[in-house]
CSV table of C-alpha atoms in Angstrom, one decimal:
chain,number,residue,atom,x,y,z
A,207,MET,CA,8.4,5.9,-14.3
A,208,LEU,CA,10.6,2.9,-15.2
A,209,LEU,CA,10.9,0.0,-12.6
A,210,LYS,CA,14.1,-2.2,-13.1
A,211,ILE,CA,14.2,-5.4,-11.2
A,212,GLU,CA,17.0,-8.1,-11.0
A,213,ASN,CA,17.0,-11.2,-8.7
A,214,LEU,CA,13.7,-10.5,-6.7
A,215,GLY,CA,12.1,-13.7,-5.4
A,216,MET,CA,11.2,-15.6,-8.6
A,217,ILE,CA,12.0,-12.7,-10.9
A,218,ASP,CA,15.2,-12.9,-12.9
A,219,ARG,CA,14.9,-9.5,-14.5
A,220,ALA,CA,12.1,-7.1,-15.4
A,221,ASN,CA,12.0,-3.6,-17.0
A,222,ILE,CA,8.5,-2.3,-16.5
A,223,GLU,CA,7.4,1.1,-17.6
A,224,VAL,CA,4.6,2.6,-15.4
A,225,ASN,CA,3.4,5.8,-16.9
A,226,GLY,CA,-0.3,5.3,-16.9
A,227,ILE,CA,-2.0,1.9,-17.0
A,228,THR,CA,0.4,-1.1,-17.0
A,229,ILE,CA,-1.3,-4.4,-17.7
A,230,ILE,CA,0.8,-7.6,-16.8
A,231,ALA,CA,-0.5,-11.0,-18.1
A,232,GLY,CA,1.0,-14.4,-18.0
A,233,ASP,CA,0.6,-17.9,-16.6
A,234,ASN,CA,0.4,-18.4,-12.8
A,235,ASN,CA,3.6,-18.4,-10.8
A,236,THR,CA,5.4,-16.2,-13.2
A,237,GLY,CA,5.9,-13.2,-10.9
A,238,LYS,CA,3.1,-11.0,-12.0
A,239,SER,CA,2.0,-9.9,-8.4
A,240,THR,CA,5.6,-9.4,-7.4
A,241,ILE,CA,6.0,-6.5,-9.6
A,242,GLY,CA,3.0,-4.6,-8.0
A,243,LYS,CA,4.4,-5.6,-4.6
A,244,ALA,CA,7.8,-4.2,-5.2
A,245,LEU,CA,6.3,-0.8,-6.4
A,246,PHE,CA,3.9,-0.9,-3.3
A,247,ALA,CA,6.8,-1.5,-0.9
A,248,ILE,CA,9.1,1.2,-2.6
A,249,PHE,CA,6.3,3.9,-2.5
A,250,ASN,CA,4.8,3.4,1.0
A,251,ALA,CA,8.2,2.7,2.8
A,252,LEU,CA,9.7,5.9,1.3
A,253,CYS,CA,6.6,8.1,1.1
A,254,ASN,CA,7.0,11.1,3.5
A,255,SER,CA,10.1,9.3,5.0
A,256,GLU,CA,11.4,12.5,6.8
A,257,GLU,CA,8.2,12.8,8.8
A,258,LYS,CA,8.2,9.0,9.6
A,259,ILE,CA,11.8,9.1,10.6
A,260,LYS,CA,11.2,12.1,12.9
A,261,ASP,CA,8.1,10.2,14.5
A,262,LEU,CA,10.4,7.2,15.0
A,263,ARG,CA,13.2,9.2,16.7
A,264,GLY,CA,10.6,11.0,18.9
A,265,GLN,CA,9.0,7.7,19.9
A,266,GLU,CA,12.5,6.1,20.6
A,267,LEU,CA,13.6,9.1,22.7
A,268,ASN,CA,10.3,9.1,24.8
A,269,GLU,CA,10.5,5.3,25.4
A,270,ASN,CA,14.3,5.5,26.4
A,271,ILE,CA,13.8,8.4,28.7
A,272,GLN,CA,11.0,6.7,30.4
A,273,HIS,CA,12.8,3.4,30.8
A,274,ILE,CA,15.8,5.3,32.3
A,275,CYS,CA,13.6,7.1,34.8
A,276,MET,CA,12.2,3.9,36.1
A,277,ASP,CA,15.6,3.2,38.0
A,278,TYR,CA,15.3,6.6,39.9
A,279,PHE,CA,11.9,7.0,41.0
A,280,ASP,CA,9.2,5.0,42.7
A,281,LYS,CA,5.9,4.0,41.0
A,282,GLU,CA,3.9,7.2,41.9
A,283,GLU,CA,6.8,9.5,41.3
A,284,TYR,CA,7.5,7.8,37.9
A,285,ILE,CA,3.9,8.2,36.8
A,286,ASN,CA,4.5,12.0,37.1
A,287,ILE,CA,8.1,12.5,36.3
A,288,GLY,CA,9.0,9.6,33.9
A,289,LEU,CA,6.1,9.9,31.7
A,290,SER,CA,6.4,13.8,31.7
A,291,LEU,CA,10.2,13.8,31.1
A,292,GLY,CA,9.7,11.2,28.2
A,293,MET,CA,7.0,13.2,26.3
A,294,GLN,CA,8.3,16.8,27.1
A,295,LEU,CA,12.0,16.1,26.3
A,296,SER,CA,11.3,14.1,23.2
A,297,ASN,CA,9.0,16.7,21.8
A,298,GLN,CA,11.5,19.5,22.7
A,299,ILE,CA,14.4,17.7,21.2
A,300,MET,CA,12.7,17.0,18.0
A,301,TYR,CA,11.4,20.6,17.6
A,302,ASN,CA,14.2,22.5,19.4
A,303,LYS,CA,17.7,21.5,18.8
A,304,ASN,CA,19.0,24.1,21.2
A,305,VAL,CA,17.2,22.5,24.3
A,306,ASN,CA,19.2,22.2,27.5
A,307,ILE,CA,18.5,18.6,28.6
A,308,GLU,CA,20.0,19.0,32.2
A,309,ASP,CA,18.0,22.2,32.9
A,310,GLU,CA,14.7,20.7,31.6
A,311,ILE,CA,15.2,17.4,33.8
A,312,LYS,CA,15.8,19.8,36.9
A,313,SER,CA,12.8,21.8,35.8
A,314,ILE,CA,10.4,18.9,35.6
A,315,ILE,CA,11.6,17.3,38.8
A,316,ASN,CA,11.2,20.6,40.7
A,317,HIS,CA,7.8,21.1,39.3
A,318,TYR,CA,6.7,17.9,40.9
A,319,GLN,CA,8.5,18.7,44.0
A,320,VAL,CA,10.3,15.3,44.2
A,321,GLU,CA,13.5,14.8,46.2
A,322,ILE,CA,16.6,13.2,44.4
A,323,SER,CA,20.2,13.4,45.6
A,324,GLU,CA,22.6,15.4,43.6
A,325,GLU,CA,24.7,12.2,42.8
A,326,SER,CA,21.4,10.6,41.5
A,327,LEU,CA,20.3,13.7,39.5
A,328,SER,CA,23.7,13.9,37.9
A,329,ASP,CA,23.8,10.3,37.0
A,330,LEU,CA,20.3,10.6,35.6
A,331,GLN,CA,21.2,13.6,33.5
A,332,ILE,CA,24.2,12.0,32.0
A,333,LYS,CA,22.3,8.7,31.2
A,334,ILE,CA,19.4,10.6,29.4
A,335,LYS,CA,21.9,12.9,27.6
A,336,ASN,CA,24.0,9.8,26.3
A,337,SER,CA,20.8,8.3,25.3
A,338,VAL,CA,19.6,11.3,23.4
A,339,ASP,CA,23.0,11.7,21.7
A,340,LYS,CA,22.9,8.1,20.8
A,341,ILE,CA,19.5,8.2,19.1
A,342,MET,CA,20.1,11.6,17.4
A,343,ASN,CA,23.4,10.5,16.0
A,344,VAL,CA,21.9,7.7,14.0
A,345,SER,CA,21.9,9.0,10.3
A,346,GLU,CA,18.7,9.4,8.4
A,347,THR,CA,20.0,7.2,5.6
A,348,ASP,CA,20.6,4.3,8.1
A,349,LEU,CA,17.1,4.7,9.5
A,350,GLN,CA,15.6,4.9,5.9
A,351,LYS,CA,17.5,1.8,5.0
A,352,GLU,CA,16.2,-0.1,8.1
A,353,PHE,CA,12.7,1.0,7.6
A,354,LEU,CA,12.8,0.1,4.0
A,355,GLN,CA,14.3,-3.4,4.9
A,356,ARG,CA,11.6,-4.0,7.5
A,357,TYR,CA,8.8,-3.0,4.9
A,358,PHE,CA,10.4,-5.2,2.2
A,359,LEU,CA,10.6,-8.2,4.6
A,360,GLU,CA,6.9,-7.9,5.6
A,361,VAL,CA,5.7,-7.5,2.0
A,362,PHE,CA,7.7,-10.6,0.9
A,363,ASN,CA,7.4,-12.5,3.8
A,364,GLU,CA,11.2,-12.3,4.5
A,365,GLN,CA,12.1,-13.7,1.1
A,366,ILE,CA,13.6,-11.0,-0.9
A,367,ASN,CA,16.6,-12.1,-2.7
A,368,SER,CA,16.4,-14.6,-5.5
A,369,LEU,CA,15.1,-18.0,-4.6
A,370,PHE,CA,17.1,-19.7,-7.2
A,371,ASN,CA,20.6,-17.9,-7.0
A,372,VAL,CA,21.4,-17.8,-3.3
A,373,ASN,CA,24.5,-15.6,-3.7
A,374,SER,CA,22.9,-13.0,-6.0
A,375,THR,CA,22.2,-9.4,-5.1
A,376,MET,CA,18.6,-8.0,-5.6
A,377,ASP,CA,18.7,-4.7,-7.5
A,378,ILE,CA,15.9,-2.4,-8.0
A,379,VAL,CA,16.1,0.9,-9.8
A,380,LEU,CA,13.1,3.2,-9.8
A,381,THR,CA,13.4,6.1,-12.3
A,382,ILE,CA,11.2,9.1,-11.9
A,383,LYS,CA,11.7,12.2,-13.8
A,384,ASN,CA,15.2,11.0,-14.7
A,385,ARG,CA,16.3,10.5,-11.2
A,386,ASP,CA,17.0,7.0,-9.9
A,387,ILE,CA,16.1,5.4,-6.6
A,388,LYS,CA,18.6,2.7,-6.1
A,389,ILE,CA,18.0,-0.3,-3.8
A,390,LYS,CA,20.2,-3.3,-3.1
A,391,PHE,CA,19.5,-6.3,-0.9
A,392,CYS,CA,21.8,-9.1,0.0
A,393,ASN,CA,20.8,-11.9,2.1
A,394,ASP,CA,17.6,-10.3,2.5
A,395,ARG,CA,19.3,-7.2,4.1
A,396,CYS,CA,19.3,-3.8,2.6
A,397,ILE,CA,23.0,-3.0,1.7
A,398,GLU,CA,22.3,0.2,-0.4
A,399,LEU,CA,19.8,2.9,-0.6
A,400,GLU,CA,19.9,6.0,-2.7
A,401,VAL,CA,16.9,8.3,-2.6
A,402,PRO,CA,17.5,11.5,-4.6
A,403,TYR,CA,14.1,13.1,-4.1
A,404,LYS,CA,11.1,12.9,-1.8
A,405,ILE,CA,8.2,10.5,-2.5
A,406,LEU,CA,5.0,12.2,-1.8
A,407,HIS,CA,2.5,9.8,-3.2
A,408,GLU,CA,1.1,6.5,-1.6
A,409,ALA,CA,0.5,3.3,-3.2
A,410,PHE,CA,-2.7,1.4,-2.8
A,411,TYR,CA,-2.7,-2.5,-3.3
A,412,ILE,CA,-6.2,-4.3,-3.9
A,413,ASP,CA,-6.2,-8.0,-4.3
A,414,ASP,CA,-9.3,-9.2,-2.5
A,415,PRO,CA,-12.7,-7.7,-2.0
A,416,PHE,CA,-13.5,-9.6,1.1
A,417,ILE,CA,-10.8,-7.5,3.0
A,418,ILE,CA,-13.4,-4.8,3.5
A,419,ASP,CA,-15.5,-7.1,5.8
A,420,SER,CA,-12.7,-6.7,8.4
A,421,LEU,CA,-13.8,-3.1,8.9
A,422,ASN,CA,-16.9,-4.1,10.6
A,423,ILE,CA,-15.3,-5.9,13.5
A,424,ASN,CA,-18.2,-5.3,16.0
A,425,SER,CA,-20.8,-6.9,13.8
A,426,LEU,CA,-22.7,-9.8,15.1
A,427,SER,CA,-21.8,-12.0,12.2
A,428,MET,CA,-17.9,-12.5,12.6
A,429,PRO,CA,-16.1,-11.0,9.8
A,430,PHE,CA,-14.4,-13.1,7.2
A,431,TYR,CA,-10.8,-12.0,8.2
A,432,ILE,CA,-10.8,-12.2,12.0
A,433,GLY,CA,-8.2,-14.5,13.2
A,434,LYS,CA,-6.6,-14.6,9.7
A,435,ASN,CA,-3.3,-13.3,8.6
A,436,ILE,CA,-3.5,-10.2,6.2
A,437,SER,CA,-0.9,-8.9,4.0
A,438,VAL,CA,0.8,-5.6,4.4
A,439,GLY,CA,-1.1,-4.2,1.3
A,440,GLN,CA,-4.5,-5.3,2.8
A,441,GLU,CA,-3.5,-3.8,6.2
A,442,HIS,CA,-2.4,-0.5,4.5
A,443,LEU,CA,-5.9,-0.4,2.7
A,444,ILE,CA,-7.8,-1.0,5.8
A,445,ASN,CA,-5.9,1.5,7.9
A,446,SER,CA,-6.3,4.2,5.1
A,447,ILE,CA,-10.1,3.7,5.4
A,448,LYS,CA,-10.1,3.6,9.1
A,449,LYS,CA,-8.4,7.0,9.2
A,450,TYR,CA,-11.4,8.5,7.6
A,451,LYS,CA,-13.8,6.2,9.6
A,452,TYR,CA,-12.6,7.2,13.1
A,453,ASN,CA,-11.2,10.7,12.4
A,454,ARG,CA,-13.6,12.5,10.2
A,455,LEU,CA,-13.0,16.2,10.1
A,456,LYS,CA,-15.9,18.1,8.5
A,457,ASN,CA,-13.8,20.7,6.9
A,458,LYS,CA,-10.9,18.6,6.0
A,459,ASN,CA,-9.9,18.3,2.2
A,460,ILE,CA,-12.9,20.3,1.2
A,461,PHE,CA,-11.3,21.8,-1.8
A,462,ALA,CA,-9.8,18.5,-2.9
A,463,SER,CA,-13.1,16.8,-2.6
A,464,LEU,CA,-14.9,19.3,-4.8
A,465,PHE,CA,-12.2,19.1,-7.5
A,466,ALA,CA,-12.4,15.3,-7.4
A,467,ASP,CA,-16.3,15.5,-7.8
A,468,LYS,CA,-16.0,17.6,-10.8
A,469,SER,CA,-13.2,15.6,-12.3
A,470,LEU,CA,-14.8,12.3,-11.6
A,471,GLU,CA,-18.5,12.9,-12.6
A,472,GLU,CA,-18.3,10.3,-15.2
A,473,ILE,CA,-16.7,7.7,-12.9
A,474,PHE,CA,-19.3,8.3,-10.1
A,475,ALA,CA,-22.2,7.9,-12.6
A,476,ILE,CA,-20.9,4.4,-13.4
A,477,LEU,CA,-20.2,3.6,-9.5
A,478,ASN,CA,-23.6,4.9,-8.6
A,479,ASP,CA,-25.2,2.8,-11.0
A,480,LEU,CA,-23.5,-0.2,-9.6
A,481,VAL,CA,-23.6,0.7,-6.1
A,482,ASP,CA,-27.0,2.3,-5.8
A,483,GLY,CA,-27.0,4.3,-2.5
A,484,LYS,CA,-24.9,6.1,0.0
A,485,ILE,CA,-22.2,4.5,1.9
A,486,LEU,CA,-22.7,5.1,5.7
A,487,PHE,CA,-20.0,5.3,8.5
A,488,GLN,CA,-21.7,4.8,11.7
A,489,ASP,CA,-22.0,2.7,15.0
A,490,ASN,CA,-18.5,1.3,14.1
A,491,ASN,CA,-19.8,-0.2,10.9
A,492,ILE,CA,-20.0,0.5,7.3
A,493,SER,CA,-23.3,-0.1,5.4
A,494,LEU,CA,-25.1,0.7,2.3
A,495,GLN,CA,-28.2,2.9,2.5
A,496,SER,CA,-30.3,2.2,-0.8
A,497,LYS,CA,-33.8,2.6,-1.9
A,498,LYS,CA,-33.7,-1.1,-2.6
A,499,PHE,CA,-33.7,-2.2,1.1
A,500,ASN,CA,-35.8,-1.2,4.2
A,501,LYS,CA,-32.7,-0.4,6.0
A,502,PRO,CA,-29.0,0.0,5.5
A,503,ILE,CA,-27.3,-3.2,4.6
A,504,ASN,CA,-24.1,-4.3,6.3
A,505,ILE,CA,-21.2,-4.2,3.7
A,506,ASN,CA,-20.4,-8.0,4.9
A,507,ASN,CA,-23.8,-9.0,3.3
A,508,LEU,CA,-23.0,-7.4,-0.1
A,509,SER,CA,-22.1,-9.7,-3.0
A,510,THR,CA,-18.3,-10.2,-3.6
A,511,GLY,CA,-18.5,-8.3,-6.9
A,512,LEU,CA,-20.3,-5.5,-5.4
A,513,LYS,CA,-17.7,-5.1,-2.7
A,514,ALA,CA,-15.0,-4.5,-5.3
A,515,PHE,CA,-16.8,-1.5,-6.5
A,516,VAL,CA,-17.6,-0.4,-2.9
A,517,ILE,CA,-13.8,-0.3,-2.1
A,518,LEU,CA,-13.2,2.1,-5.2
A,519,LYS,CA,-16.3,4.2,-4.2
A,520,ILE,CA,-14.9,4.7,-0.6
A,521,LEU,CA,-11.4,5.4,-1.8
A,522,LEU,CA,-12.9,8.1,-4.2
A,523,GLU,CA,-15.7,9.6,-2.1
A,524,ARG,CA,-13.5,10.1,1.0
A,525,ASN,CA,-10.5,11.5,-1.0
A,526,ILE,CA,-8.3,8.7,0.2
A,527,LEU,CA,-7.0,8.0,-3.2
A,528,LYS,CA,-5.4,11.2,-4.6
A,529,GLU,CA,-4.1,12.5,-7.7
A,530,LYS,CA,-0.8,10.8,-9.0
A,531,ASP,CA,-1.0,8.1,-6.4
A,532,VAL,CA,-0.2,4.4,-7.4
A,533,LEU,CA,-3.1,1.9,-7.7
A,534,ILE,CA,-2.2,-1.8,-7.9
A,535,LEU,CA,-5.0,-4.1,-8.8
A,536,ASP,CA,-4.1,-7.8,-8.5
A,537,GLU,CA,-6.4,-9.9,-10.7
A,538,PRO,CA,-9.5,-7.5,-9.9
A,539,GLU,CA,-11.7,-9.5,-12.4
A,540,ILE,CA,-11.8,-12.7,-10.5
A,541,HIS,CA,-15.1,-11.9,-8.6
A,542,LEU,CA,-16.7,-10.1,-11.4
A,543,HIS,CA,-19.4,-11.1,-13.9
A,544,PRO,CA,-18.3,-10.3,-17.5
A,545,LYS,CA,-20.5,-7.4,-17.7
A,546,TRP,CA,-19.1,-5.9,-14.5
A,547,GLN,CA,-15.6,-6.6,-15.7
A,548,MET,CA,-16.3,-4.2,-18.6
A,549,GLN,CA,-17.5,-1.6,-16.1
A,550,TYR,CA,-14.5,-2.0,-13.9
A,551,ALA,CA,-12.2,-1.7,-16.9
A,552,GLN,CA,-13.8,1.6,-17.9
A,553,ILE,CA,-13.4,3.0,-14.2
A,554,ILE,CA,-9.8,1.9,-14.4
A,555,VAL,CA,-9.2,4.0,-17.7
A,556,LEU,CA,-11.1,7.0,-16.4
A,557,LEU,CA,-9.3,7.0,-13.0
A,558,GLN,CA,-6.0,7.2,-14.9
A,559,LYS,CA,-7.4,9.8,-17.4
A,560,PHE,CA,-8.6,12.2,-14.7
A,561,PHE,CA,-6.5,11.5,-11.7
A,562,ASP,CA,-3.1,11.0,-13.5
A,563,LEU,CA,-2.7,7.7,-11.5
A,564,SER,CA,0.0,5.0,-12.1
A,565,ILE,CA,-2.0,1.8,-12.2
A,566,ILE,CA,-0.7,-1.7,-12.5
A,567,VAL,CA,-3.2,-4.4,-13.3
A,568,THR,CA,-2.4,-8.3,-13.5
A,569,THR,CA,-5.1,-10.3,-15.1
A,570,HIS,CA,-5.9,-13.7,-16.5
A,571,SER,CA,-9.0,-12.6,-18.3
A,572,ALA,CA,-8.9,-12.1,-22.2
A,573,ASP,CA,-12.4,-10.3,-21.9
A,574,PHE,CA,-11.1,-8.0,-19.2
A,575,LEU,CA,-7.9,-7.2,-21.1
A,576,ALA,CA,-10.0,-6.5,-24.3
A,577,ALA,CA,-12.3,-4.1,-22.3
A,578,ILE,CA,-9.4,-2.2,-21.0
A,579,GLU,CA,-7.9,-1.8,-24.5
A,580,TYR,CA,-11.3,-0.8,-25.8
A,581,TYR,CA,-12.1,1.8,-23.2
A,582,ALA,CA,-8.5,3.2,-23.4
A,583,LYS,CA,-9.1,3.7,-27.1
A,584,LYS,CA,-12.5,5.2,-26.7
A,585,HIS,CA,-11.4,7.7,-24.2
A,586,LYS,CA,-8.1,8.5,-26.1
A,587,ASN,CA,-6.0,7.1,-23.4
A,588,ILE,CA,-4.4,4.1,-25.1
A,589,ASP,CA,-1.0,5.9,-25.5
A,590,LYS,CA,-0.9,5.7,-21.7
A,591,CYS,CA,-1.1,2.0,-21.7
A,592,LYS,CA,1.5,-0.6,-21.6
A,593,PHE,CA,1.1,-4.4,-22.0
A,594,TYR,CA,3.6,-7.0,-20.7
A,595,LEU,CA,3.6,-10.8,-20.8
A,596,ALA,CA,5.2,-12.6,-18.0
A,597,LYS,CA,7.2,-15.8,-19.0
A,598,ASN,CA,8.9,-18.7,-17.0
A,599,GLU,CA,11.9,-20.1,-18.6
A,600,ASP,CA,14.3,-22.4,-16.7
A,601,ASN,CA,12.6,-21.4,-13.5
A,602,PHE,CA,13.3,-17.8,-14.0
A,603,ASN,CA,10.6,-15.3,-14.7
A,604,THR,CA,10.9,-12.4,-17.2
A,605,PHE,CA,8.7,-9.9,-18.8
A,606,VAL,CA,8.4,-9.1,-22.4
A,607,ASP,CA,6.9,-5.8,-23.5
A,608,VAL,CA,4.0,-6.6,-26.0
A,609,THR,CA,2.5,-3.2,-26.3
A,610,LYS,CA,2.7,-3.1,-30.1
A,611,VAL,CA,1.7,-6.9,-30.3
A,612,THR,CA,-0.9,-7.5,-27.7
A,613,GLU,CA,-2.1,-10.5,-29.6
A,614,GLU,CA,0.9,-12.3,-28.0
A,615,ILE,CA,-1.1,-12.1,-24.7
A,616,TYR,CA,-4.5,-13.2,-26.3
A,617,LYS,CA,-2.7,-16.1,-28.0
A,618,GLN,CA,-1.3,-17.5,-24.6
A,619,MET,CA,-4.7,-16.9,-23.0
A,620,PHE,CA,-6.6,-18.9,-25.6
A,621,ILE,CA,-4.1,-21.9,-25.5
A,622,PRO,CA,-6.3,-23.6,-22.8
A,623,LYS,CA,-9.4,-23.0,-25.0
A,624,PHE,CA,-7.8,-24.6,-28.0
A,625,HIS,CA,-6.7,-27.5,-26.0
A,626,LEU,CA,-10.3,-28.0,-24.5
A,627,ASP,CA,-11.7,-28.0,-28.0
A,628,GLU,CA,-9.2,-30.7,-28.9
A,629,LEU,CA,-10.3,-32.7,-25.9
A,630,ASN,CA,-13.9,-32.3,-26.9
A,631,TYR,CA,-13.2,-33.2,-30.4
A,632,GLU,CA,-11.5,-36.4,-29.1
A,633,LEU,CA,-14.4,-37.2,-26.9
A,634,GLU,CA,-16.8,-36.9,-29.6
A,635,GLU,CA,-14.8,-39.1,-31.8
A,636,ASN,CA,-14.6,-41.8,-29.2
A,637,GLU,CA,-18.4,-41.4,-28.6
A,638,ASP,CA,-19.1,-42.1,-32.3
A,639,GLU,CA,-17.0,-45.3,-32.4
């Protein structure tokens, strides 16, 4: 998978290969996170787009038909007829293209034995039919563009095009199996979209372990995120976990879970060593039941570093993260002790190896980077790793492939340390004087 970007936010250009683990390092404010956000937006906006568009049409049909009915029936009649017409007609139109709209309207009105004049009935039928035709005639491509545009605007806080070259066009080309998804934005509006194949896999964006606290919204101690704005990536992660939390079907994904357990035994061994115990979903709360504690401990009370591993454990145990999905980890080492950074790095390598995930990692840590390199070599997965150095030149951010010369990344990371050594040396000299 190859991601090409031009004029997105602060990024001038980027050619990023994502066929395993892609590590992006560099100074702050060089666009590292933007790469992951772009990939996240593309996958989740276009994933199963046909089903999403079908749901959108059905929802729009239902709401429009109900709104039209409000002008023809009183409150009591509307509750029966308006709601029934909206729901039944929208479902029938979406699943039966040969439905006779006029006959269905008559049938429902007769069923509820509501009187309506011939003139009003004819007028109602015409208005509903015109509304249906208008909605159904909107092309799938236009709906897809609108859906993608709204998703990008949310992800990038309505700043998509270049922040430096106002008149530029933002271009993204995502190549998968020699076929190109092409996206163009001008003035923060999608002006071109080509999707030659279906995207069936989701992307998951993890940038803050504290986000898991928001799942326990009924706990006595107010969660960290209540009242705060959360990003689209964080909202998607929360909703993905909530789907399992509130809609647990005992027999759902049994085979997938069994295959995952067998493939990921080594990963679970690491996770179980760190997250000692069972994660419980009960009483609208998530907690950790462990032999270390007399009773289950609310996840809000876990250490920040432990929450990072709990998120991964939930995604794997509940089969939320699936084979060939995209996983974006924005500076995952921030809250981790160096020892746990090594464990996290090993999990990343094993996840890619056993799940064939496309993983993007941004980092500022030389130790974390070295750990990924080490475990990739140990598990014979180094050929699935790509390393990029983000640079800022004249206010434009570019990305250099340093896979064969990773020392370029380490050199940049150690510059502050060398500078600190110089300062300490100067300090010692001044003290000796």
